[in-house]
mmCIF file of C-alpha atoms in Angstrom:
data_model
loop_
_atom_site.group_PDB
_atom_site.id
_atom_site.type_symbol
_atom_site.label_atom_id
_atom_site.label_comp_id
_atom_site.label_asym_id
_atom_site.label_seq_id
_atom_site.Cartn_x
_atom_site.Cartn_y
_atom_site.Cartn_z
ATOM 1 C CA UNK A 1 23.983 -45.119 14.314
ATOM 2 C CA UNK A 2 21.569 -42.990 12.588
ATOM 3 C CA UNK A 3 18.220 -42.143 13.989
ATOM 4 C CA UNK A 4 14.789 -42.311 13.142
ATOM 5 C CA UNK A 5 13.185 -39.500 11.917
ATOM 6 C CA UNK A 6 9.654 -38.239 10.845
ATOM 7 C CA UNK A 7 8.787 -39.919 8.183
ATOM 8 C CA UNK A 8 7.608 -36.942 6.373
ATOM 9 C CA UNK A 9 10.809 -34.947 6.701
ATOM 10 C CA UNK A 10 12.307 -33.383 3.397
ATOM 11 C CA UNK A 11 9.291 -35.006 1.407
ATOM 12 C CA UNK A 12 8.221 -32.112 -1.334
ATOM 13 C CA UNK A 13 4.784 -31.781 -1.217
ATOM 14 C CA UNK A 14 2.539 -31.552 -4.728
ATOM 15 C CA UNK A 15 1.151 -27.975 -5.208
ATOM 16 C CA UNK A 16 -2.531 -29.598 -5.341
ATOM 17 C CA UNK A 17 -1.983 -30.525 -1.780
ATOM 18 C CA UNK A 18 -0.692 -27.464 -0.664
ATOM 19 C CA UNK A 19 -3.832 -25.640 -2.686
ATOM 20 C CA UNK A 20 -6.081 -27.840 -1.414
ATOM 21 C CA UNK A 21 -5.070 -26.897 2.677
ATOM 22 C CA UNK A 22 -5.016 -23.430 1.681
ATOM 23 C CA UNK A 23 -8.721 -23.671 0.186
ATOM 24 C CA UNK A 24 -9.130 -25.789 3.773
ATOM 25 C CA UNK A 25 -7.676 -22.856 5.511
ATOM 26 C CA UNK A 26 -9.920 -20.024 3.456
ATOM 27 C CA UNK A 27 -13.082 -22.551 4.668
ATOM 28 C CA UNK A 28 -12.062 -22.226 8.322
ATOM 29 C CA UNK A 29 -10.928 -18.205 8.492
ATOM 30 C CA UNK A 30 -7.830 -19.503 9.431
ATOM 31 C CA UNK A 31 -5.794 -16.352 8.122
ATOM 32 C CA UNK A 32 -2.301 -17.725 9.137
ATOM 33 C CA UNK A 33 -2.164 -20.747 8.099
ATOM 34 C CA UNK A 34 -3.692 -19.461 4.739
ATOM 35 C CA UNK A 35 -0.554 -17.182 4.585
ATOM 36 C CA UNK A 36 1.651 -19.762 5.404
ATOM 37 C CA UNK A 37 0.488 -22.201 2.413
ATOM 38 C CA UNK A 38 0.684 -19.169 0.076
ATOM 39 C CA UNK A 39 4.401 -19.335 0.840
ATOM 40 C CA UNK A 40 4.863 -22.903 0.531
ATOM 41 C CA UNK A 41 3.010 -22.916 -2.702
ATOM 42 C CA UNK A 42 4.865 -20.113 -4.052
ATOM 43 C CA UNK A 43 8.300 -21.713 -3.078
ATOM 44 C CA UNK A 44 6.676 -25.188 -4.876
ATOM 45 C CA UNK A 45 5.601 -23.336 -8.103
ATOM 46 C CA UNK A 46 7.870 -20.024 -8.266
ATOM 47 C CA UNK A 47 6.634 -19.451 -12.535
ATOM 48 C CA UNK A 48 3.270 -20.187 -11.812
ATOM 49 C CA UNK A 49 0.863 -16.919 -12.778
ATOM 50 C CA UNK A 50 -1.856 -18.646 -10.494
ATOM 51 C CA UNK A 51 0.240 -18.582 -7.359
ATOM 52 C CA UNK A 52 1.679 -15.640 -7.155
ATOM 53 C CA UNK A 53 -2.123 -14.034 -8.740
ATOM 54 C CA UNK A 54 -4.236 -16.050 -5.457
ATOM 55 C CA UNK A 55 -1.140 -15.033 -2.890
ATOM 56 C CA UNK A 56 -1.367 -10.854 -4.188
ATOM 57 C CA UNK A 57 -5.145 -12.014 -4.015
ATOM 58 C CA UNK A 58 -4.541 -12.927 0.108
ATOM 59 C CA UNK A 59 -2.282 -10.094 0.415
ATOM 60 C CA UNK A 60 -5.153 -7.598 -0.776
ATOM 61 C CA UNK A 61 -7.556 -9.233 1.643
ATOM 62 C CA UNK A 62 -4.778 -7.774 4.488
ATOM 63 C CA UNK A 63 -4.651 -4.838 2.844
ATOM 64 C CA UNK A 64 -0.759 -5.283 3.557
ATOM 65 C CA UNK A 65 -0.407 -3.233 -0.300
ATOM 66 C CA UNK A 66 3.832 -3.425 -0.694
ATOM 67 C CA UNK A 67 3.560 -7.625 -0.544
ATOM 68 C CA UNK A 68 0.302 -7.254 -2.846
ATOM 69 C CA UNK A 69 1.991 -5.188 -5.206
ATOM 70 C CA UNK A 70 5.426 -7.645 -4.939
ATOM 71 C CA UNK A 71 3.070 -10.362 -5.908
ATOM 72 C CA UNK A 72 0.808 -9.163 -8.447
ATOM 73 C CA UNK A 73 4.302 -7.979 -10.313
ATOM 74 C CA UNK A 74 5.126 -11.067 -10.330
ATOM 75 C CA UNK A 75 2.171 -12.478 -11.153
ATOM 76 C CA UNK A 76 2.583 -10.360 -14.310
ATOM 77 C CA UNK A 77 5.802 -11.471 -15.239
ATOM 78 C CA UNK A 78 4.808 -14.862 -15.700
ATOM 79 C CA UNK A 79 1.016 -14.331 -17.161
ATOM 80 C CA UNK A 80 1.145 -16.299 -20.499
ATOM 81 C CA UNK A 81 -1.591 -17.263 -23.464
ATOM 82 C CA UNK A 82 -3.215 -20.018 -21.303
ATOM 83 C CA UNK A 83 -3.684 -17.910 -18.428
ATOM 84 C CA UNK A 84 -5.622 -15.522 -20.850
ATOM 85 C CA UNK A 85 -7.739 -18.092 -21.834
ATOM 86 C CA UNK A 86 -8.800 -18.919 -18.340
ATOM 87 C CA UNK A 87 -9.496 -15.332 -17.258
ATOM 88 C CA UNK A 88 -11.526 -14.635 -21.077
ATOM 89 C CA UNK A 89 -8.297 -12.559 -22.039
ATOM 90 C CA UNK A 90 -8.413 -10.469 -18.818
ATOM 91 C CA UNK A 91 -5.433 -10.241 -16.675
ATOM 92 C CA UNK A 92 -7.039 -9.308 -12.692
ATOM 93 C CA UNK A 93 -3.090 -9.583 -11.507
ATOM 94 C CA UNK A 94 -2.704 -6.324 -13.278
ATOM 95 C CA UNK A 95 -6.230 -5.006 -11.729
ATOM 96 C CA UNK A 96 -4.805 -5.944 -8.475
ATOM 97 C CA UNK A 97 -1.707 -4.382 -8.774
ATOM 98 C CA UNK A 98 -3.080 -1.043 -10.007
ATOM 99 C CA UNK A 99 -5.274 -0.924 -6.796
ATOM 100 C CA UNK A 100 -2.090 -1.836 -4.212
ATOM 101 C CA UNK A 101 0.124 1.063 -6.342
ATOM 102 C CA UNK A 102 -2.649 3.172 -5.887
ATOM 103 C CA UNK A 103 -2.807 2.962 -2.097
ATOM 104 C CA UNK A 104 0.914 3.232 -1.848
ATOM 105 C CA UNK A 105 0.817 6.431 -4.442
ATOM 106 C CA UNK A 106 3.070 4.418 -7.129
ATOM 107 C CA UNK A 107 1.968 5.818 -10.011
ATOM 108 C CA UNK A 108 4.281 4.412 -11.880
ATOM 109 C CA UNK A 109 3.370 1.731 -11.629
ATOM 110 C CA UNK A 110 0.072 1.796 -11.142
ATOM 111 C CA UNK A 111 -0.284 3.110 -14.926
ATOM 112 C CA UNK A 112 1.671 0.427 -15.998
ATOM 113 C CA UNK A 113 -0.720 -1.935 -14.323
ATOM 114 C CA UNK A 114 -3.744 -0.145 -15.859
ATOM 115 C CA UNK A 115 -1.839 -0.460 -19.472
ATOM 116 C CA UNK A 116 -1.316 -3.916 -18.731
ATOM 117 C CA UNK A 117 -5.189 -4.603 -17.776
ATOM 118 C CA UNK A 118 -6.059 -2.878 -20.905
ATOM 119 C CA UNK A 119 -6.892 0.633 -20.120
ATOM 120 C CA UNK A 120 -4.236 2.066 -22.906
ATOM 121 C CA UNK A 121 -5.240 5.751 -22.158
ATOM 122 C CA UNK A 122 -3.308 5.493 -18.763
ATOM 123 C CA UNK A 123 0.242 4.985 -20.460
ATOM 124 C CA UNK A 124 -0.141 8.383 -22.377
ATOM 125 C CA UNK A 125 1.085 10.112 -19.291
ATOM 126 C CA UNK A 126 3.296 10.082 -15.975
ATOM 127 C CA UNK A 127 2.778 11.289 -12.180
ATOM 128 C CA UNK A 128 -0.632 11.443 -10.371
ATOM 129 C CA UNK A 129 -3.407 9.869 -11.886
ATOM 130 C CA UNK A 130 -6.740 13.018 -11.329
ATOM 131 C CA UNK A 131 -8.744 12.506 -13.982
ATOM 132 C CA UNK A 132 -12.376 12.798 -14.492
ATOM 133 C CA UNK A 133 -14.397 9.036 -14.477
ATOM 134 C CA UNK A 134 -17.381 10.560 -14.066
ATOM 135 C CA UNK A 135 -19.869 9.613 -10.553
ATOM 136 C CA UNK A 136 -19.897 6.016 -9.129
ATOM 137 C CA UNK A 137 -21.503 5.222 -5.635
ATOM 138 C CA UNK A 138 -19.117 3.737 -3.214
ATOM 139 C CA UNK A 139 -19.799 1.862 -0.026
ATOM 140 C CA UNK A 140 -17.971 2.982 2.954
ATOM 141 C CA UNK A 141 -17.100 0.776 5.610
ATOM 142 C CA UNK A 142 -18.658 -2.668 3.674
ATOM 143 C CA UNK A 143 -20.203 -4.899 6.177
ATOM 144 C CA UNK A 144 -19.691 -7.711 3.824
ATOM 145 C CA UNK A 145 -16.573 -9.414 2.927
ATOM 146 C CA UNK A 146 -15.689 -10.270 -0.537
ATOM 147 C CA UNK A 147 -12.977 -12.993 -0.408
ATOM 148 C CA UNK A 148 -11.793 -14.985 2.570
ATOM 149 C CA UNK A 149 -9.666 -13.187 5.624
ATOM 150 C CA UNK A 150 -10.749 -9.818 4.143
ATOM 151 C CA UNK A 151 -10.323 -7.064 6.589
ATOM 152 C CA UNK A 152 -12.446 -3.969 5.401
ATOM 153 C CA UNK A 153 -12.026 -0.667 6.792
ATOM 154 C CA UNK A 154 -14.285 0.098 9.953
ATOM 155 C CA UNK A 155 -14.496 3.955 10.311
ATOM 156 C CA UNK A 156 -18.213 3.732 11.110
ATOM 157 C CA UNK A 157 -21.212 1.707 9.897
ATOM 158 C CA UNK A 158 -21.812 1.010 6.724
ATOM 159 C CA UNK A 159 -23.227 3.511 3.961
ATOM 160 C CA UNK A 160 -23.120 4.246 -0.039
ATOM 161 C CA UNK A 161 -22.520 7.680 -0.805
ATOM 162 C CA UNK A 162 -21.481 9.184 -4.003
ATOM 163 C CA UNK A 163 -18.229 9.990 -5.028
ATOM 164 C CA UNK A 164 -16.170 11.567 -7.926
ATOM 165 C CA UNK A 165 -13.859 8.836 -9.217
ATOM 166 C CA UNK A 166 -10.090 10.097 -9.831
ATOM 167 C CA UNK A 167 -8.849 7.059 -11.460
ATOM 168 C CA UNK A 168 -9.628 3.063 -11.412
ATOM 169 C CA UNK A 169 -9.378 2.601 -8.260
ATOM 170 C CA UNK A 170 -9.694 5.747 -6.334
ATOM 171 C CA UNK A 171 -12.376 8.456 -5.966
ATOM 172 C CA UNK A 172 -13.765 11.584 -4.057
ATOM 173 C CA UNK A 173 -16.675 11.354 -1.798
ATOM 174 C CA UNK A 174 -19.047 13.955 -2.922
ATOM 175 C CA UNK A 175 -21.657 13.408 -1.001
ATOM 176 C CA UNK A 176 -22.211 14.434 2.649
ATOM 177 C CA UNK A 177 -21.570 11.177 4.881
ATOM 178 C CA UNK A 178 -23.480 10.698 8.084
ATOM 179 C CA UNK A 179 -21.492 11.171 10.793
ATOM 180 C CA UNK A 180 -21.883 7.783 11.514
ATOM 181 C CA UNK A 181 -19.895 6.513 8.863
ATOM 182 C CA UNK A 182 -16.911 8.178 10.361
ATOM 183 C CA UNK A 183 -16.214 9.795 7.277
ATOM 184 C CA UNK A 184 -16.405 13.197 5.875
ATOM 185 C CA UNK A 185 -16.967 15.141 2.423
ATOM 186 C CA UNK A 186 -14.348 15.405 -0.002
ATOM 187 C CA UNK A 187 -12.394 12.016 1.673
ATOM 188 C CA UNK A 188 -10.236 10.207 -0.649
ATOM 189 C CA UNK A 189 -10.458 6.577 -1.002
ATOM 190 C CA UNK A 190 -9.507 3.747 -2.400
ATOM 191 C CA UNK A 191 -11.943 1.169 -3.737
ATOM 192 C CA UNK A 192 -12.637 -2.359 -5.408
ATOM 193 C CA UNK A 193 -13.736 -3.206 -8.877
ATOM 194 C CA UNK A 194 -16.336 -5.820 -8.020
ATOM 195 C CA UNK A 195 -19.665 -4.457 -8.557
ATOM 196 C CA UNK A 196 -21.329 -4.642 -5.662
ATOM 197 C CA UNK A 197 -24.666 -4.187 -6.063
ATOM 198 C CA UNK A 198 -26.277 -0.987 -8.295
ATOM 199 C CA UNK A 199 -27.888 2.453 -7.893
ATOM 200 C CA UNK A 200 -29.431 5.273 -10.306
ATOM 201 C CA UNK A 201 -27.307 8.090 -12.050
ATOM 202 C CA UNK A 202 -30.230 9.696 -13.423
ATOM 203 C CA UNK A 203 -32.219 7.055 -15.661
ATOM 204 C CA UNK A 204 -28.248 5.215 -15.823
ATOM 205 C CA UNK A 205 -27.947 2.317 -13.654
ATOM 206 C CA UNK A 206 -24.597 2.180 -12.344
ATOM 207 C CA UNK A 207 -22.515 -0.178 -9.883
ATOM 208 C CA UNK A 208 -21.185 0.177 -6.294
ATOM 209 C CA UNK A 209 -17.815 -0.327 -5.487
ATOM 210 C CA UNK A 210 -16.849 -1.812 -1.974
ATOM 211 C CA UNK A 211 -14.301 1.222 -0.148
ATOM 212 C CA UNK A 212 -10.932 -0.668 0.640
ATOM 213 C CA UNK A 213 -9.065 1.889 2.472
ATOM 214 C CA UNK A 214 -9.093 5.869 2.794
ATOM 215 C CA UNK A 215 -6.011 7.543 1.448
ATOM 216 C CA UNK A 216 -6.816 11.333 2.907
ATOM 217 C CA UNK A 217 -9.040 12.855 5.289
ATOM 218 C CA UNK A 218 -10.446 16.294 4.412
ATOM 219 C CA UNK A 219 -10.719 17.264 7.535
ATOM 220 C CA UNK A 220 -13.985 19.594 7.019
ATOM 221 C CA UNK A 221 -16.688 19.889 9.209
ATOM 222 C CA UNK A 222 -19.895 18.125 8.885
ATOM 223 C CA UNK A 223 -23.087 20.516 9.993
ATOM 224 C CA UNK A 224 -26.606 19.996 10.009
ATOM 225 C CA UNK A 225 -29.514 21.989 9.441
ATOM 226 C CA UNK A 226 -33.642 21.881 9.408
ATOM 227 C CA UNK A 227 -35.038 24.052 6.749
ATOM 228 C CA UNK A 228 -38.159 24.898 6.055
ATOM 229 C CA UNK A 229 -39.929 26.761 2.597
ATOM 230 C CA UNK A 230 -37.198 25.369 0.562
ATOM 231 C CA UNK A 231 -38.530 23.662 -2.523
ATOM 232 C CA UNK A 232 -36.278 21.084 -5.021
ATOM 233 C CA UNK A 233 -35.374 24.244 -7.273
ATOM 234 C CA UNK A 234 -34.526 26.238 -3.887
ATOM 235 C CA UNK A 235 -32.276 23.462 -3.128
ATOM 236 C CA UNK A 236 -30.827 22.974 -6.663
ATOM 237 C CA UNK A 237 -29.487 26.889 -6.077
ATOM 238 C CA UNK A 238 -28.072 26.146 -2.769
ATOM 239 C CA UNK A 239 -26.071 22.919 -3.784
ATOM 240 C CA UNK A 240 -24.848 25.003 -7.024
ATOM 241 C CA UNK A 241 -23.623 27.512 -4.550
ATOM 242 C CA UNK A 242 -22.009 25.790 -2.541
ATOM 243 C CA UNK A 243 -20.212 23.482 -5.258
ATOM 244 C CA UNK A 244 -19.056 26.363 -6.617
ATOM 245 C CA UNK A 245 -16.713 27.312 -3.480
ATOM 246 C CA UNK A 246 -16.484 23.700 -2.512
ATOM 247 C CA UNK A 247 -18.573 22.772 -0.056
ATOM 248 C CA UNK A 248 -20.978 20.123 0.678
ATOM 249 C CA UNK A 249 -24.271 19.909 0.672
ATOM 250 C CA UNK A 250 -26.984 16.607 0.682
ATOM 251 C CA UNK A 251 -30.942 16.320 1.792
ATOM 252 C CA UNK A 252 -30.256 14.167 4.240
ATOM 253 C CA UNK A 253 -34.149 14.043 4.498
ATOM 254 C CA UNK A 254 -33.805 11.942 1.102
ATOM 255 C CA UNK A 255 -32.125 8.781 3.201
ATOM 256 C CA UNK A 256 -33.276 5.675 2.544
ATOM 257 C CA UNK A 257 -32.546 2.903 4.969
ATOM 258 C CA UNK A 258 -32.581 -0.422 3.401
ATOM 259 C CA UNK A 259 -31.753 -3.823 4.267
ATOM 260 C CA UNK A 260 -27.673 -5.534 3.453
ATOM 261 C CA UNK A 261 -29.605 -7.799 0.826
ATOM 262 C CA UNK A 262 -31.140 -4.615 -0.560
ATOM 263 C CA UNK A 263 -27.859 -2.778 -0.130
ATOM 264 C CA UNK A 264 -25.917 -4.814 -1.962
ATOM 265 C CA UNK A 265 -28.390 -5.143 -4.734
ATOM 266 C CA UNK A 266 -30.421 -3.080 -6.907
ATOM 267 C CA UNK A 267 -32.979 -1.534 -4.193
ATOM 268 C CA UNK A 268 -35.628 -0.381 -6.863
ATOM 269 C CA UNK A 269 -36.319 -4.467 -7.025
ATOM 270 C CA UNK A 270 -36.031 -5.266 -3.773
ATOM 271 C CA UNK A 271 -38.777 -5.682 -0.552
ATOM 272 C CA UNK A 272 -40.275 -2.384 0.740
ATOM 273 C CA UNK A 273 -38.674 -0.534 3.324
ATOM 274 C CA UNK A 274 -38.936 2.851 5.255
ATOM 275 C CA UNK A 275 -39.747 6.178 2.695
ATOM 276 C CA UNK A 276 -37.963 8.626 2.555
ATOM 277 C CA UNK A 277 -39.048 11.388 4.602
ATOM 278 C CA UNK A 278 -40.345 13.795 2.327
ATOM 279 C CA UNK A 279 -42.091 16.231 4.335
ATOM 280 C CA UNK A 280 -38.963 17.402 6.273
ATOM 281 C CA UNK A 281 -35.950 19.177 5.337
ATOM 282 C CA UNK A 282 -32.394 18.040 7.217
ATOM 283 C CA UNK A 283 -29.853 19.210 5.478
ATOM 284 C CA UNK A 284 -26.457 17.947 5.709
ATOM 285 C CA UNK A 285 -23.467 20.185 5.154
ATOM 286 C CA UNK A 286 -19.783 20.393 5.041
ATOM 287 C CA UNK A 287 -17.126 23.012 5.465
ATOM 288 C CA UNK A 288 -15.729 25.536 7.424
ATOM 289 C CA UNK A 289 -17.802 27.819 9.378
ATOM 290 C CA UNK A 290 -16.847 31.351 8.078
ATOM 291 C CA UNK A 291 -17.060 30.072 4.253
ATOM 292 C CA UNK A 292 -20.636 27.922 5.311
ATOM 293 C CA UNK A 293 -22.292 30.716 6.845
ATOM 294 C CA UNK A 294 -21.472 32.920 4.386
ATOM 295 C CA UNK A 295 -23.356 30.927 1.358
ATOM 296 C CA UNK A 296 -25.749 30.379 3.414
ATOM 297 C CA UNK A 297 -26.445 34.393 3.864
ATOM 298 C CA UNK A 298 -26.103 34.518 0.098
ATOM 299 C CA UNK A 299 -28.890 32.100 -0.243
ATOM 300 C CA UNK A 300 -31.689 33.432 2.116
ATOM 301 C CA UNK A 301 -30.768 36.501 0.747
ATOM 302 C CA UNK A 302 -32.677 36.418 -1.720
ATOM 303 C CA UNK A 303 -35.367 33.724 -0.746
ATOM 304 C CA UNK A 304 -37.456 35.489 2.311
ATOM 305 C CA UNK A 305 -39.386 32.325 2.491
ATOM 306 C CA UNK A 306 -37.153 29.941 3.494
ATOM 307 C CA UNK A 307 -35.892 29.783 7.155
ATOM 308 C CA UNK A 308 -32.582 27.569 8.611
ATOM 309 C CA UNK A 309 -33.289 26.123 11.645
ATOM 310 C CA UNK A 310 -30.679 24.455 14.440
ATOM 311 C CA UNK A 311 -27.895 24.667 12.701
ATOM 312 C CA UNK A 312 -25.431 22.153 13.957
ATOM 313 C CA UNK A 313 -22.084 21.471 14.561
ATOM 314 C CA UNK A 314 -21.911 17.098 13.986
ATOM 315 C CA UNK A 315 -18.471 16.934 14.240
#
């Protein structure tokens, strides 16, 4: 005698259904189920570029990088003419991947990745990507998502600082973080390539990147000090001193505290907020003590006027 079953059992569901719950699930932060229907889908539609480009895309949002870069791979592998089309000839698989090899420290593959997204100069060499991509402000800790189920780092609160990039995806911070942000100079980290709002370079106007993940803590000390008689040029010394034995140095006086919308925007057309507090001088500094104090030395030496006051061990 055979029994009744559910009715549903061993039915094959269409991959628009399946997409459709998973878009359902996105709606409702329901990060498990989400995962879940990326692997049905992905069993339903195993050549399909746009599966296995939205399920790296989930992966990402977990920062769980080995199944990101399994997925964007793949995702590769079956990218054809029409999928071009859709994207306007762009392939963000191959952006995607670059990023997850880059936070594993593939770079293998993540040059491939970059070749394949069309940044040819990438392929002309092996090992570590270091090279020079000039200054890009980077927002640690974002305190907006971008996609569904994201999980962004939280160090600290949020704030954009400036950064040297290394490659694509990764980059240098440069500036002197707040304490607050849990992060210190000369942190490496990893970051998106969706402009994020903008900020000046000069008379440039450049884009923020959102900070994924940190790669490497410095591990340098972050000081602070109130100065008075210094002038911009008096500064301008000081910071060239210190670069040169690679330490950090920001007027921390120069702060501006804006608003998320502001933030994430360009804040030259936004509302008004706070000014900058011009009239004092709070330095913020990085690096160890013997090498700090001795540029420092260097620097009054020669500029009677000035005097450092509270100098301060943050942390």
């Amino acid at each position: 005698m055979r029994g009744h079953g559910w009715a549903g059992f061993g039915k094959k569901r269409k991959p628009q259904e399946v997409w459709s719950d998973w878009q359902a699930a996105d709606e409702a932060g329901e990060a498990g189920r989400a995962e879940a229907l990326a692997s049905e889908l992905l069993q339903l539609t195993p050549e399909s570029y746009f599966s296995w480009f939205q399920a790296g895309l989930l992966s990402k949002t977990r920062r769980n990088w080995p199944e990101s870069a399994e997925r964007n791979a793949r995702a590769l592998e079956h990218f054809t003419p029409r999928d071009a089309e859709a994207f306007d000839g762009a392939n963000p698989a191959a952006w995607n991947l670059g990023i997850a090899a880059t936070a594993l420290g593939d770079w293998a593959t993540a040059r491939r990745a970059w070749v394949a997204y069309g940044l040819d100069s990438f392929g002309a060499e092996t090992g570590i990507i270091d090279v020079d991509c000039g200054l890009a402000p980077v927002r640690l800790n974002p305190d907006q998502p971008s996609l569904p189920h994201q999980e962004p780092p939280t160090s600290g609160t949020a704030e954009v600082v400036w950064c040297w990039r290394r490659g694509p995806a990764h980059a240098v911070i440069s500036s002197v973080p707040l304490p607050e942000s849990g992060h210190r100079f000369r942190d490496a980290i990893l970051h998106d390539g969706e402009p994020k709002g903008s900020r000046l370079l000069g008379e440039q106007e450049v884009s923020v990147f959102d900070e994924l993940e940190r790669l490497d803590e410095s591990g340098l000390p972050t000081w602070q000090a109130q100065v008075s008689g210094a002038g911009s040029d008096d500064l301008q010394t000081l910071s060239d001193l210190f670069g040169l034995r690679g330490l950090g140095v920001d007027d921390w006086s120069g702060i501006r505290l804006m608003c998320s919308a502001c933030s994430h925007g360009a804040p030259r057309d936004g509302h008004d907020h706070a000014p900058a507090d011009s009239e004092a001088s709070r330095l913020g500094l990085a690096g160890h003590e013997s090498l700090l104090g001795e540029v420092m030395e260097e620097w009054l030496d020669t500029r009677p006027g000035i005097e450092v006051h509270n100098l301060e061990l943050l942390w």
